[in-house]
Amino acid sequence: MSRSTVTLTETISDYVHQVGFREPDVLRRLREETAGLPEARMQISPEQGQLMSTLVRFGGVRRALEVGTFTGYSSLCVALAMGPEGRLVCCDVNQEWTSIARRYWQEAGVADRIDLVLAPALETLNGMLAKNEGGHYDFAFIDADKRNYEGYYEAALALLRPGGMVAVDNVLWSGKVADPNDHSGDTDTLRNFNEKLRHDPRIHLSMVPIGDGLTLALKL
């Protein structure tokens, strides 16, 4: 297969960040505060957040889901992009991390657009399906424990309308999924998940090498 992509050196990465990237001050400060946490590696890259914001704006998203909120950077990107008519359901289990998210949602003026549910995400998503909310959402972002990725994906896909999109983070897993000698639990789980989506006839698929790898699955 012919490859003509530019190697993303540090110099090119700095250039892209300088001229192809905009980050509101509230997002910058949230990112910088999160960088001081021991779990900072769980934060999505700002470039990824901007891409998701662009997709949400382009798709006219008004109802969205998030599985795995952490300190709220991705949810804030989505909520800001949706505008005041938008509604976002966030699923997480960690009170400490999401308390940071709540603080920045409030400061950014989007707290009234976000419903944070502190409970196991599969319970929340399946409960939404039980309430006949299937097919009513426009966008979903998955960035949580990897062992449940398939379950999150299936529930999110059922909740999306045709033409809605699921975005899934960490699909490259620091390159480990491409290492045939790495069979650690999360690596194999993500490798199998990627193969599942590759052959899923219900979606149009694009895997984007941004951040730790972002898969975009458009529901047909």
PDB file of C-alpha atoms in Angstrom:
ATOM      1  CA  MET A   1       0.000   0.000   0.000  1.00  0.00           C
ATOM      2  CA  SER A   2       1.349   3.410  -0.954  1.00  0.00           C
ATOM      3  CA  ARG A   3       1.945   5.798   1.926  1.00  0.00           C
ATOM      4  CA  SER A   4       2.360   9.521   1.386  1.00  0.00           C
ATOM      5  CA  THR A   5       1.687  10.887   4.869  1.00  0.00           C
ATOM      6  CA  VAL A   6       3.964  13.384   6.567  1.00  0.00           C
ATOM      7  CA  THR A   7       5.944  12.072   9.515  1.00  0.00           C
ATOM      8  CA  LEU A   8       4.731  14.034  12.513  1.00  0.00           C
ATOM      9  CA  THR A   9       7.990  15.328  13.927  1.00  0.00           C
ATOM     10  CA  GLU A  10       8.067  17.598  16.972  1.00  0.00           C
ATOM     11  CA  THR A  11       8.727  20.562  14.667  1.00  0.00           C
ATOM     12  CA  ILE A  12       5.672  19.827  12.532  1.00  0.00           C
ATOM     13  CA  SER A  13       3.560  19.141  15.607  1.00  0.00           C
ATOM     14  CA  ASP A  14       4.546  22.532  17.036  1.00  0.00           C
ATOM     15  CA  TYR A  15       3.697  24.199  13.727  1.00  0.00           C
ATOM     16  CA  VAL A  16       0.252  22.571  13.584  1.00  0.00           C
ATOM     17  CA  HIS A  17      -0.395  23.636  17.159  1.00  0.00           C
ATOM     18  CA  GLN A  18       0.664  27.195  16.341  1.00  0.00           C
ATOM     19  CA  VAL A  19      -1.362  27.814  13.172  1.00  0.00           C
ATOM     20  CA  GLY A  20      -4.070  25.145  13.048  1.00  0.00           C
ATOM     21  CA  PHE A  21      -5.392  25.137  16.563  1.00  0.00           C
ATOM     22  CA  ARG A  22      -7.636  27.335  18.695  1.00  0.00           C
ATOM     23  CA  GLU A  23      -8.280  26.690  22.375  1.00  0.00           C
ATOM     24  CA  PRO A  24     -10.565  28.864  24.489  1.00  0.00           C
ATOM     25  CA  ASP A  25      -8.988  30.045  27.728  1.00  0.00           C
ATOM     26  CA  VAL A  26     -11.330  27.949  29.885  1.00  0.00           C
ATOM     27  CA  LEU A  27     -10.247  24.791  28.060  1.00  0.00           C
ATOM     28  CA  ARG A  28      -6.590  25.716  28.338  1.00  0.00           C
ATOM     29  CA  ARG A  29      -6.846  26.227  32.073  1.00  0.00           C
ATOM     30  CA  LEU A  30      -8.719  22.934  32.521  1.00  0.00           C
ATOM     31  CA  ARG A  31      -6.054  21.124  30.510  1.00  0.00           C
ATOM     32  CA  GLU A  32      -3.267  22.700  32.533  1.00  0.00           C
ATOM     33  CA  GLU A  33      -4.914  21.851  35.859  1.00  0.00           C
ATOM     34  CA  THR A  34      -5.455  18.265  34.719  1.00  0.00           C
ATOM     35  CA  ALA A  35      -1.787  18.018  33.694  1.00  0.00           C
ATOM     36  CA  GLY A  36      -0.894  18.234  37.390  1.00  0.00           C
ATOM     37  CA  LEU A  37      -2.814  15.052  38.279  1.00  0.00           C
ATOM     38  CA  PRO A  38      -1.107  11.631  38.519  1.00  0.00           C
ATOM     39  CA  GLU A  39      -3.655  10.365  35.972  1.00  0.00           C
ATOM     40  CA  ALA A  40      -3.001  13.198  33.490  1.00  0.00           C
ATOM     41  CA  ARG A  41      -2.257  10.707  30.699  1.00  0.00           C
ATOM     42  CA  MET A  42      -5.997   9.966  30.595  1.00  0.00           C
ATOM     43  CA  GLN A  43      -6.655  13.449  29.200  1.00  0.00           C
ATOM     44  CA  ILE A  44      -7.409  13.648  25.477  1.00  0.00           C
ATOM     45  CA  SER A  45      -5.120  15.834  23.397  1.00  0.00           C
ATOM     46  CA  PRO A  46      -6.333  19.385  22.684  1.00  0.00           C
ATOM     47  CA  GLU A  47      -6.097  18.686  18.948  1.00  0.00           C
ATOM     48  CA  GLN A  48      -8.451  15.756  19.408  1.00  0.00           C
ATOM     49  CA  GLY A  49     -10.838  17.929  21.364  1.00  0.00           C
ATOM     50  CA  GLN A  50     -10.847  20.474  18.540  1.00  0.00           C
ATOM     51  CA  LEU A  51     -11.544  17.762  15.957  1.00  0.00           C
ATOM     52  CA  MET A  52     -14.498  16.511  18.003  1.00  0.00           C
ATOM     53  CA  SER A  53     -15.772  20.051  18.384  1.00  0.00           C
ATOM     54  CA  THR A  54     -15.598  20.498  14.610  1.00  0.00           C
ATOM     55  CA  LEU A  55     -17.493  17.233  14.018  1.00  0.00           C
ATOM     56  CA  VAL A  56     -20.180  18.240  16.503  1.00  0.00           C
ATOM     57  CA  ARG A  57     -20.624  21.633  14.848  1.00  0.00           C
ATOM     58  CA  PHE A  58     -20.616  20.160  11.345  1.00  0.00           C
ATOM     59  CA  GLY A  59     -23.157  17.496  12.264  1.00  0.00           C
ATOM     60  CA  GLY A  60     -25.500  19.902  14.014  1.00  0.00           C
ATOM     61  CA  VAL A  61     -25.359  17.694  17.099  1.00  0.00           C
ATOM     62  CA  ARG A  62     -28.011  18.453  19.715  1.00  0.00           C
ATOM     63  CA  ARG A  63     -28.115  15.234  21.784  1.00  0.00           C
ATOM     64  CA  ALA A  64     -24.850  13.605  22.772  1.00  0.00           C
ATOM     65  CA  LEU A  65     -23.435  10.918  25.067  1.00  0.00           C
ATOM     66  CA  GLU A  66     -20.082  10.522  26.759  1.00  0.00           C
ATOM     67  CA  VAL A  67     -18.716   7.389  28.431  1.00  0.00           C
ATOM     68  CA  GLY A  68     -15.770   8.361  30.603  1.00  0.00           C
ATOM     69  CA  THR A  69     -15.657  12.040  31.569  1.00  0.00           C
ATOM     70  CA  PHE A  70     -12.492  12.316  33.692  1.00  0.00           C
ATOM     71  CA  THR A  71     -11.967  16.048  34.409  1.00  0.00           C
ATOM     72  CA  GLY A  72     -14.269  17.209  31.646  1.00  0.00           C
ATOM     73  CA  TYR A  73     -12.115  18.403  28.736  1.00  0.00           C
ATOM     74  CA  SER A  74     -13.896  16.363  26.053  1.00  0.00           C
ATOM     75  CA  SER A  75     -17.357  17.076  27.459  1.00  0.00           C
ATOM     76  CA  LEU A  76     -16.602  20.792  27.577  1.00  0.00           C
ATOM     77  CA  CYS A  77     -15.472  20.701  23.930  1.00  0.00           C
ATOM     78  CA  VAL A  78     -18.729  18.987  22.938  1.00  0.00           C
ATOM     79  CA  ALA A  79     -21.015  21.147  25.069  1.00  0.00           C
ATOM     80  CA  LEU A  80     -19.505  24.385  23.791  1.00  0.00           C
ATOM     81  CA  ALA A  81     -19.818  23.180  20.196  1.00  0.00           C
ATOM     82  CA  MET A  82     -23.465  22.127  20.553  1.00  0.00           C
ATOM     83  CA  GLY A  83     -24.619  25.537  21.694  1.00  0.00           C
ATOM     84  CA  PRO A  84     -27.412  26.308  24.181  1.00  0.00           C
ATOM     85  CA  GLU A  85     -29.884  23.920  22.521  1.00  0.00           C
ATOM     86  CA  GLY A  86     -27.622  20.935  23.088  1.00  0.00           C
ATOM     87  CA  ARG A  87     -27.873  18.290  25.792  1.00  0.00           C
ATOM     88  CA  LEU A  88     -25.050  15.960  26.835  1.00  0.00           C
ATOM     89  CA  VAL A  89     -25.306  12.887  29.081  1.00  0.00           C
ATOM     90  CA  CYS A  90     -21.977  12.090  30.778  1.00  0.00           C
ATOM     91  CA  CYS A  91     -21.355   8.672  32.331  1.00  0.00           C
ATOM     92  CA  ASP A  92     -18.635   8.268  34.948  1.00  0.00           C
ATOM     93  CA  VAL A  93     -18.047   6.733  38.379  1.00  0.00           C
ATOM     94  CA  ASN A  94     -15.418   9.050  39.876  1.00  0.00           C
ATOM     95  CA  GLN A  95     -16.692  11.881  42.076  1.00  0.00           C
ATOM     96  CA  GLU A  96     -13.263  13.476  42.562  1.00  0.00           C
ATOM     97  CA  TRP A  97     -12.366  13.863  38.892  1.00  0.00           C
ATOM     98  CA  THR A  98     -15.834  14.927  37.800  1.00  0.00           C
ATOM     99  CA  SER A  99     -15.951  17.585  40.518  1.00  0.00           C
ATOM    100  CA  ILE A 100     -13.229  19.345  38.514  1.00  0.00           C
ATOM    101  CA  ALA A 101     -15.356  18.937  35.396  1.00  0.00           C
ATOM    102  CA  ARG A 102     -18.397  20.425  37.105  1.00  0.00           C
ATOM    103  CA  ARG A 103     -16.396  23.473  38.167  1.00  0.00           C
ATOM    104  CA  TYR A 104     -15.276  24.211  34.601  1.00  0.00           C
ATOM    105  CA  TRP A 105     -18.696  23.465  33.112  1.00  0.00           C
ATOM    106  CA  GLN A 106     -20.120  26.056  35.468  1.00  0.00           C
ATOM    107  CA  GLU A 107     -17.444  28.606  34.630  1.00  0.00           C
ATOM    108  CA  ALA A 108     -17.963  28.082  30.885  1.00  0.00           C
ATOM    109  CA  GLY A 109     -21.723  28.516  31.218  1.00  0.00           C
ATOM    110  CA  VAL A 110     -22.613  25.045  29.937  1.00  0.00           C
ATOM    111  CA  ALA A 111     -23.534  23.241  33.192  1.00  0.00           C
ATOM    112  CA  ASP A 112     -27.230  23.377  32.295  1.00  0.00           C
ATOM    113  CA  ARG A 113     -26.496  21.447  29.082  1.00  0.00           C
ATOM    114  CA  ILE A 114     -24.837  18.500  30.844  1.00  0.00           C
ATOM    115  CA  ASP A 115     -26.388  15.671  32.838  1.00  0.00           C
ATOM    116  CA  LEU A 116     -23.660  13.828  34.771  1.00  0.00           C
ATOM    117  CA  VAL A 117     -24.651  10.329  35.896  1.00  0.00           C
ATOM    118  CA  LEU A 118     -22.310   8.786  38.476  1.00  0.00           C
ATOM    119  CA  ALA A 119     -22.957   5.092  37.974  1.00  0.00           C
ATOM    120  CA  PRO A 120     -21.551   2.219  35.895  1.00  0.00           C
ATOM    121  CA  ALA A 121     -21.959   3.376  32.307  1.00  0.00           C
ATOM    122  CA  LEU A 122     -23.471   0.156  30.974  1.00  0.00           C
ATOM    123  CA  GLU A 123     -26.226   0.425  33.575  1.00  0.00           C
ATOM    124  CA  THR A 124     -26.877   4.019  32.541  1.00  0.00           C
ATOM    125  CA  LEU A 125     -26.872   3.293  28.807  1.00  0.00           C
ATOM    126  CA  ASN A 126     -29.033   0.192  29.112  1.00  0.00           C
ATOM    127  CA  GLY A 127     -31.421   2.145  31.311  1.00  0.00           C
ATOM    128  CA  MET A 128     -31.714   4.761  28.581  1.00  0.00           C
ATOM    129  CA  LEU A 129     -32.494   2.056  26.060  1.00  0.00           C
ATOM    130  CA  ALA A 130     -35.119   0.637  28.396  1.00  0.00           C
ATOM    131  CA  LYS A 131     -36.750   4.080  28.409  1.00  0.00           C
ATOM    132  CA  ASN A 132     -37.089   3.901  24.603  1.00  0.00           C
ATOM    133  CA  GLU A 133     -34.364   6.457  23.934  1.00  0.00           C
ATOM    134  CA  GLY A 134     -32.852   4.320  21.191  1.00  0.00           C
ATOM    135  CA  GLY A 135     -32.252   6.183  17.934  1.00  0.00           C
ATOM    136  CA  HIS A 136     -32.557   9.598  19.590  1.00  0.00           C
ATOM    137  CA  TYR A 137     -28.909  10.680  19.896  1.00  0.00           C
ATOM    138  CA  ASP A 138     -26.563  12.322  17.397  1.00  0.00           C
ATOM    139  CA  PHE A 139     -23.092  11.734  18.820  1.00  0.00           C
ATOM    140  CA  ALA A 140     -21.319   9.537  21.363  1.00  0.00           C
ATOM    141  CA  PHE A 141     -17.776   9.586  22.701  1.00  0.00           C
ATOM    142  CA  ILE A 142     -16.260   6.519  24.401  1.00  0.00           C
ATOM    143  CA  ASP A 143     -13.150   6.895  26.551  1.00  0.00           C
ATOM    144  CA  ALA A 144     -13.369   4.632  29.588  1.00  0.00           C
ATOM    145  CA  ASP A 145     -12.266   1.170  30.783  1.00  0.00           C
ATOM    146  CA  LYS A 146     -11.235  -0.878  27.777  1.00  0.00           C
ATOM    147  CA  ARG A 147     -12.704  -4.224  28.852  1.00  0.00           C
ATOM    148  CA  ASN A 148     -16.206  -2.819  28.363  1.00  0.00           C
ATOM    149  CA  TYR A 149     -15.563  -1.048  25.067  1.00  0.00           C
ATOM    150  CA  GLU A 150     -17.642  -3.491  23.047  1.00  0.00           C
ATOM    151  CA  GLY A 151     -20.595  -3.145  25.404  1.00  0.00           C
ATOM    152  CA  TYR A 152     -20.337   0.645  25.387  1.00  0.00           C
ATOM    153  CA  TYR A 153     -20.115   0.666  21.618  1.00  0.00           C
ATOM    154  CA  GLU A 154     -23.175  -1.569  21.135  1.00  0.00           C
ATOM    155  CA  ALA A 155     -25.274   0.486  23.543  1.00  0.00           C
ATOM    156  CA  ALA A 156     -24.130   3.778  22.029  1.00  0.00           C
ATOM    157  CA  LEU A 157     -24.840   2.549  18.507  1.00  0.00           C
ATOM    158  CA  ALA A 158     -28.347   1.543  19.551  1.00  0.00           C
ATOM    159  CA  LEU A 159     -28.930   4.975  21.084  1.00  0.00           C
ATOM    160  CA  LEU A 160     -27.749   6.801  17.949  1.00  0.00           C
ATOM    161  CA  ARG A 161     -29.968   7.769  15.058  1.00  0.00           C
ATOM    162  CA  PRO A 162     -28.943   6.739  11.531  1.00  0.00           C
ATOM    163  CA  GLY A 163     -26.269   9.240  10.503  1.00  0.00           C
ATOM    164  CA  GLY A 164     -25.120   9.634  14.110  1.00  0.00           C
ATOM    165  CA  MET A 165     -21.489   9.093  15.054  1.00  0.00           C
ATOM    166  CA  VAL A 166     -19.605   7.147  17.702  1.00  0.00           C
ATOM    167  CA  ALA A 167     -16.069   8.400  18.443  1.00  0.00           C
ATOM    168  CA  VAL A 168     -13.821   5.954  20.320  1.00  0.00           C
ATOM    169  CA  ASP A 169     -10.553   6.952  21.975  1.00  0.00           C
ATOM    170  CA  ASN A 170      -7.303   4.995  22.578  1.00  0.00           C
ATOM    171  CA  VAL A 171      -7.721   2.645  19.625  1.00  0.00           C
ATOM    172  CA  LEU A 172      -3.964   2.738  18.880  1.00  0.00           C
ATOM    173  CA  TRP A 173      -3.023   2.229  22.559  1.00  0.00           C
ATOM    174  CA  SER A 174       0.415   3.858  22.272  1.00  0.00           C
ATOM    175  CA  GLY A 175       1.084   1.670  19.217  1.00  0.00           C
ATOM    176  CA  LYS A 176       0.759  -1.571  21.199  1.00  0.00           C
ATOM    177  CA  VAL A 177      -2.127  -2.862  19.043  1.00  0.00           C
ATOM    178  CA  ALA A 178       0.292  -3.021  16.098  1.00  0.00           C
ATOM    179  CA  ASP A 179       2.844  -5.090  18.047  1.00  0.00           C
ATOM    180  CA  PRO A 180       2.177  -8.793  17.377  1.00  0.00           C
ATOM    181  CA  ASN A 181       4.196  -9.719  20.460  1.00  0.00           C
ATOM    182  CA  ASP A 182       2.042  -7.703  22.865  1.00  0.00           C
ATOM    183  CA  HIS A 183      -0.865  -9.733  24.217  1.00  0.00           C
ATOM    184  CA  SER A 184      -1.559  -7.878  27.443  1.00  0.00           C
ATOM    185  CA  GLY A 185      -5.216  -7.717  28.417  1.00  0.00           C
ATOM    186  CA  ASP A 186      -6.153  -4.235  27.265  1.00  0.00           C
ATOM    187  CA  THR A 187      -4.018  -4.531  24.129  1.00  0.00           C
ATOM    188  CA  ASP A 188      -5.781  -7.689  22.965  1.00  0.00           C
ATOM    189  CA  THR A 189      -9.143  -6.223  23.940  1.00  0.00           C
ATOM    190  CA  LEU A 190      -8.548  -3.129  21.813  1.00  0.00           C
ATOM    191  CA  ARG A 191      -7.083  -5.165  18.953  1.00  0.00           C
ATOM    192  CA  ASN A 192     -10.200  -7.351  18.897  1.00  0.00           C
ATOM    193  CA  PHE A 193     -12.431  -4.292  19.170  1.00  0.00           C
ATOM    194  CA  ASN A 194     -10.724  -2.673  16.190  1.00  0.00           C
ATOM    195  CA  GLU A 195     -11.199  -5.841  14.148  1.00  0.00           C
ATOM    196  CA  LYS A 196     -14.874  -5.969  15.113  1.00  0.00           C
ATOM    197  CA  LEU A 197     -15.451  -2.442  13.845  1.00  0.00           C
ATOM    198  CA  ARG A 198     -13.442  -3.116  10.710  1.00  0.00           C
ATOM    199  CA  HIS A 199     -16.010  -5.741   9.705  1.00  0.00           C
ATOM    200  CA  ASP A 200     -19.145  -4.087  11.122  1.00  0.00           C
ATOM    201  CA  PRO A 201     -21.607  -3.519   8.226  1.00  0.00           C
ATOM    202  CA  ARG A 202     -23.703  -1.137  10.328  1.00  0.00           C
ATOM    203  CA  ILE A 203     -21.164   1.688  10.159  1.00  0.00           C
ATOM    204  CA  HIS A 204     -18.895   3.721   7.919  1.00  0.00           C
ATOM    205  CA  LEU A 205     -15.451   3.579   9.533  1.00  0.00           C
ATOM    206  CA  SER A 206     -12.479   5.910   9.800  1.00  0.00           C
ATOM    207  CA  MET A 207      -9.532   5.487  12.182  1.00  0.00           C
ATOM    208  CA  VAL A 208      -7.684   8.768  12.709  1.00  0.00           C
ATOM    209  CA  PRO A 209      -4.078   8.734  14.023  1.00  0.00           C
ATOM    210  CA  ILE A 210      -4.585  11.667  16.366  1.00  0.00           C
ATOM    211  CA  GLY A 211      -3.849  11.583  20.085  1.00  0.00           C
ATOM    212  CA  ASP A 212      -3.820   7.913  21.068  1.00  0.00           C
ATOM    213  CA  GLY A 213      -5.924   6.976  18.042  1.00  0.00           C
ATOM    214  CA  LEU A 214      -9.533   8.000  17.448  1.00  0.00           C
ATOM    215  CA  THR A 215     -12.023   5.805  15.599  1.00  0.00           C
ATOM    216  CA  LEU A 216     -15.020   7.492  14.004  1.00  0.00           C
ATOM    217  CA  ALA A 217     -17.964   5.195  13.303  1.00  0.00           C
ATOM    218  CA  LEU A 218     -20.852   6.713  11.341  1.00  0.00           C
ATOM    219  CA  LYS A 219     -24.077   4.759  11.819  1.00  0.00           C
ATOM    220  CA  LEU A 220     -25.627   3.777   8.504  1.00  0.00           C
TER     221      LEU A 220
END
